[in-house]
Structures are given as C-alpha cells and as structure tokens.
C-alpha positions as a LaTeX table, in Angstrom:
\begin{tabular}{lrrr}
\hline
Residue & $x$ (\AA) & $y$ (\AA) & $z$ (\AA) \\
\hline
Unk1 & 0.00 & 0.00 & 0.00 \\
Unk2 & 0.94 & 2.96 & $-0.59$ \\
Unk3 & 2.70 & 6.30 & 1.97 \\
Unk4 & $-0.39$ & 8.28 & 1.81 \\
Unk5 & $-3.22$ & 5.62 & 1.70 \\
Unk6 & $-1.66$ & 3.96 & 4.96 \\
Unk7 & $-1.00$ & 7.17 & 6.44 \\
Unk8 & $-4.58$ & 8.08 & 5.30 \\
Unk9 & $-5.91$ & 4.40 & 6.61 \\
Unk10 & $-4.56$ & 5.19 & 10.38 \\
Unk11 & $-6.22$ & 8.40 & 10.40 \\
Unk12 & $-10.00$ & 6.66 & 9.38 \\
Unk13 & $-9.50$ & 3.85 & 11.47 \\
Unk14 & $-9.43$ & 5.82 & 14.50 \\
Unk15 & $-12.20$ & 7.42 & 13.71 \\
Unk16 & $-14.54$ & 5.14 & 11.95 \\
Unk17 & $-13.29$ & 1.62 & 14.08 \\
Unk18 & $-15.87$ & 2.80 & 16.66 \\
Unk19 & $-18.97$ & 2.07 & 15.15 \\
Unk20 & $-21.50$ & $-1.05$ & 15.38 \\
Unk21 & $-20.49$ & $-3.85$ & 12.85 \\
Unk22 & $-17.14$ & $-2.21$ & 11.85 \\
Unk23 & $-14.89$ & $-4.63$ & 9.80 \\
Unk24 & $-11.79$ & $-4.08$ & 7.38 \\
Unk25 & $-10.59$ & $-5.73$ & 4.01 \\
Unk26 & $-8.06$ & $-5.64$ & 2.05 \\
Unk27 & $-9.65$ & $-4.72$ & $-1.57$ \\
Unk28 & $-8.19$ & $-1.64$ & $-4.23$ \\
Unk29 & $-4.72$ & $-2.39$ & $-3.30$ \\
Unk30 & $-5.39$ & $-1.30$ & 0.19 \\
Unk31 & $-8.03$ & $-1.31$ & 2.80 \\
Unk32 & $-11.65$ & $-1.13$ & 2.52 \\
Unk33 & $-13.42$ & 0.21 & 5.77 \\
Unk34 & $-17.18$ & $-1.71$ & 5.96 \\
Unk35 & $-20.25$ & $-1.55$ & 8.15 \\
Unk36 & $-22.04$ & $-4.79$ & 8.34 \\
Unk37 & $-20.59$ & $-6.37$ & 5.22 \\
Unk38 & $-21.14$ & $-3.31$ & 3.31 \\
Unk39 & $-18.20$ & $-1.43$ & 1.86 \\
Unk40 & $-18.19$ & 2.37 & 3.33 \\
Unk41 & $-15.16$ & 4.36 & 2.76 \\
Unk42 & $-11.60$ & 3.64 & 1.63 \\
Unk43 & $-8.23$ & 5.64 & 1.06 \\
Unk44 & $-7.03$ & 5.69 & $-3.14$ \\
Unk45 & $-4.01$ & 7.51 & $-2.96$ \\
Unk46 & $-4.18$ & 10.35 & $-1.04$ \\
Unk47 & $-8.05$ & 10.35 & $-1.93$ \\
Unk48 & $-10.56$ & 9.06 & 0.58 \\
Unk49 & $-13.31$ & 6.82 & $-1.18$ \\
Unk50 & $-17.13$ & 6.96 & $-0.08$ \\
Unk51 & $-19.96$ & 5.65 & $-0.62$ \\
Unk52 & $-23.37$ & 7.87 & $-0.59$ \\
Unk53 & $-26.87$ & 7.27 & $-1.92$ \\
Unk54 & $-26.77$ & 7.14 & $-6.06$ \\
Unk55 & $-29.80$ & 9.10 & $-6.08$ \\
Unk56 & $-28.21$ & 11.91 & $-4.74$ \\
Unk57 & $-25.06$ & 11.87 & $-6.72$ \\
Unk58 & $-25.84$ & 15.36 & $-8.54$ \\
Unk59 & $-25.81$ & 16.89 & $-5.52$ \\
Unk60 & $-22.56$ & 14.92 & $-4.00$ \\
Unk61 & $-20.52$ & 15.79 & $-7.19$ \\
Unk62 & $-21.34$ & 19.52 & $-6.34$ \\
Unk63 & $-19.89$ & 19.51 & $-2.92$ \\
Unk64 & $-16.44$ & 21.26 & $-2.20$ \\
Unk65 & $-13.56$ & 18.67 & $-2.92$ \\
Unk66 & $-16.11$ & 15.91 & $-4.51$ \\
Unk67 & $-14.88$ & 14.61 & $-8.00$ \\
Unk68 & $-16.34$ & 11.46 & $-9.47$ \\
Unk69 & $-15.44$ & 8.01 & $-8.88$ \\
Unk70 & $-13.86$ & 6.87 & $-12.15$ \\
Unk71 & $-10.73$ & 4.50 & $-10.94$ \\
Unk72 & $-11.78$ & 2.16 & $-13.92$ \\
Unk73 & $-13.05$ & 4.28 & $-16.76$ \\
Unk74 & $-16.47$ & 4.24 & $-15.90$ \\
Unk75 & $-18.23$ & 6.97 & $-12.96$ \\
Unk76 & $-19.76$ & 5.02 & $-10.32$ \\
Unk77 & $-22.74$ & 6.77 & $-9.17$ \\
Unk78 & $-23.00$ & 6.20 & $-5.37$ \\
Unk79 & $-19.67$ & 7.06 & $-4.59$ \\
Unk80 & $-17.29$ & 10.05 & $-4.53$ \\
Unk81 & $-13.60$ & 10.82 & $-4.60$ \\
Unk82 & $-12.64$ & 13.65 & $-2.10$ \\
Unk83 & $-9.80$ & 15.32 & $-2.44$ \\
Unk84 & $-6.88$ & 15.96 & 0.03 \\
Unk85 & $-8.14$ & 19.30 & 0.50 \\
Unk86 & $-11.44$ & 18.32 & 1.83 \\
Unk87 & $-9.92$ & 15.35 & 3.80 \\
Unk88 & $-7.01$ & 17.47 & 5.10 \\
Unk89 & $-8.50$ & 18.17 & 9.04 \\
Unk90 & $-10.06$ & 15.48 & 11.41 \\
Unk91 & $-13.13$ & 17.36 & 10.68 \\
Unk92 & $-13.49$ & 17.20 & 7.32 \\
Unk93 & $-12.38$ & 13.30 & 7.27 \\
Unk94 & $-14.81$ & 12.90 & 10.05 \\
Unk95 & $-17.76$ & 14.56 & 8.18 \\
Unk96 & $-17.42$ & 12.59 & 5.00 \\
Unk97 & $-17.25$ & 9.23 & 7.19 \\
Unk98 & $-20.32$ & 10.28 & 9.11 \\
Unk99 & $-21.78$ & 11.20 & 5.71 \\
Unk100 & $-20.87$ & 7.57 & 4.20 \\
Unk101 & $-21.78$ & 5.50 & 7.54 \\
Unk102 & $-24.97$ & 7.25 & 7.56 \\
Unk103 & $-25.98$ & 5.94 & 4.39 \\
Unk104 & $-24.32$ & 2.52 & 4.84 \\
Unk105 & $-26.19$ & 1.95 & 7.80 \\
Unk106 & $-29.06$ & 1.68 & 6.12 \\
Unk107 & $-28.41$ & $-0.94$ & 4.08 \\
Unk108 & $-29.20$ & $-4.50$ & 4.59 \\
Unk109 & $-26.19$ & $-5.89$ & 6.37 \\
Unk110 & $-24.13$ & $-8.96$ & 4.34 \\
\hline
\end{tabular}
C-alpha cells in the first residue's frame, strides 16, 4: 500500500473503528473500511473513497472537494472521490465518514 493511503488508513480507522459492525478488508490495493458487510469508505491515494446514496449523486458531485469516482473508466454513481483538500483536518475526514456511515447503515447488512 501505498505512503499516503496507509498514512490516510490510520487516520479513518481511528475514527470510523468505533462504530457497530465495523470490519476491514483488504480490496483496491489497500483497505476497505465496511459496516455490516457493506463497503463504506476507503483511502485511493491520497483520496478518501465513499460511498453515498446514487440518487443523490448530482448533488454529492457539487460539494467542495467531490470529483467522481472513475478509478476504472467508468463513474460510479454512489460514490465520490474527495480530495486531500477536503480530507485534510479530522473534521473534514470525520464529516465525509459520518456522511458515508450514515448511508451505509441503512443498508441490509451482508
């Protein structure tokens, strides 16, 4: 894994390993942080990976620091890239994860 993503996967597993049903796996070349099964956020790079409801993905892509998921060539609507910038202070990082295990939670668990 790479400098930044482990640096960046310390940072969200203090934060996020609190939560009910919290569980990791290795996926992306990296770590994938779930909730019940479900995948919830991730570090790509120096990018942190979430997932959000698809039918608000207008309105994600139009938040400050939100670019489109496209790792593969394709968008995938129902998750965001955020950029260092918005990931930079525990407070940012902490409001996407709340954002992401918000939605997650809803979800039937796997």
């Amino acid at each position: 894994m790479r400098k930044d993503s482990e640096r960046l996967a310390a940072r969200i597993r203090g934060l996020f390993q609190h939560h009910d049903g919290y569980s990791e796996r290795k996926m992306f070349g990296g770590v994938c942080f779930m909730l019940n099964g479900n995948m919830c956020v991730a570090p790509w790079k120096d990018h942190l990976m979430v997932r959000l409801p698809k039918d608000q993905h207008e309105q994600t892509q139009s938040d400050p620091h939100a670019k489109p998921m496209d790792i593969t060539g394709k968008v995938m609507k129902g998750w965001a890239l955020i950029e260092p910038d918005g990931i930079e202070t525990a407070e940012g990082l902490d409001r996407w994860i709340q954002r992401a295990a918000e939605f997650v939670e809803t979800l039937p668990a796997k």
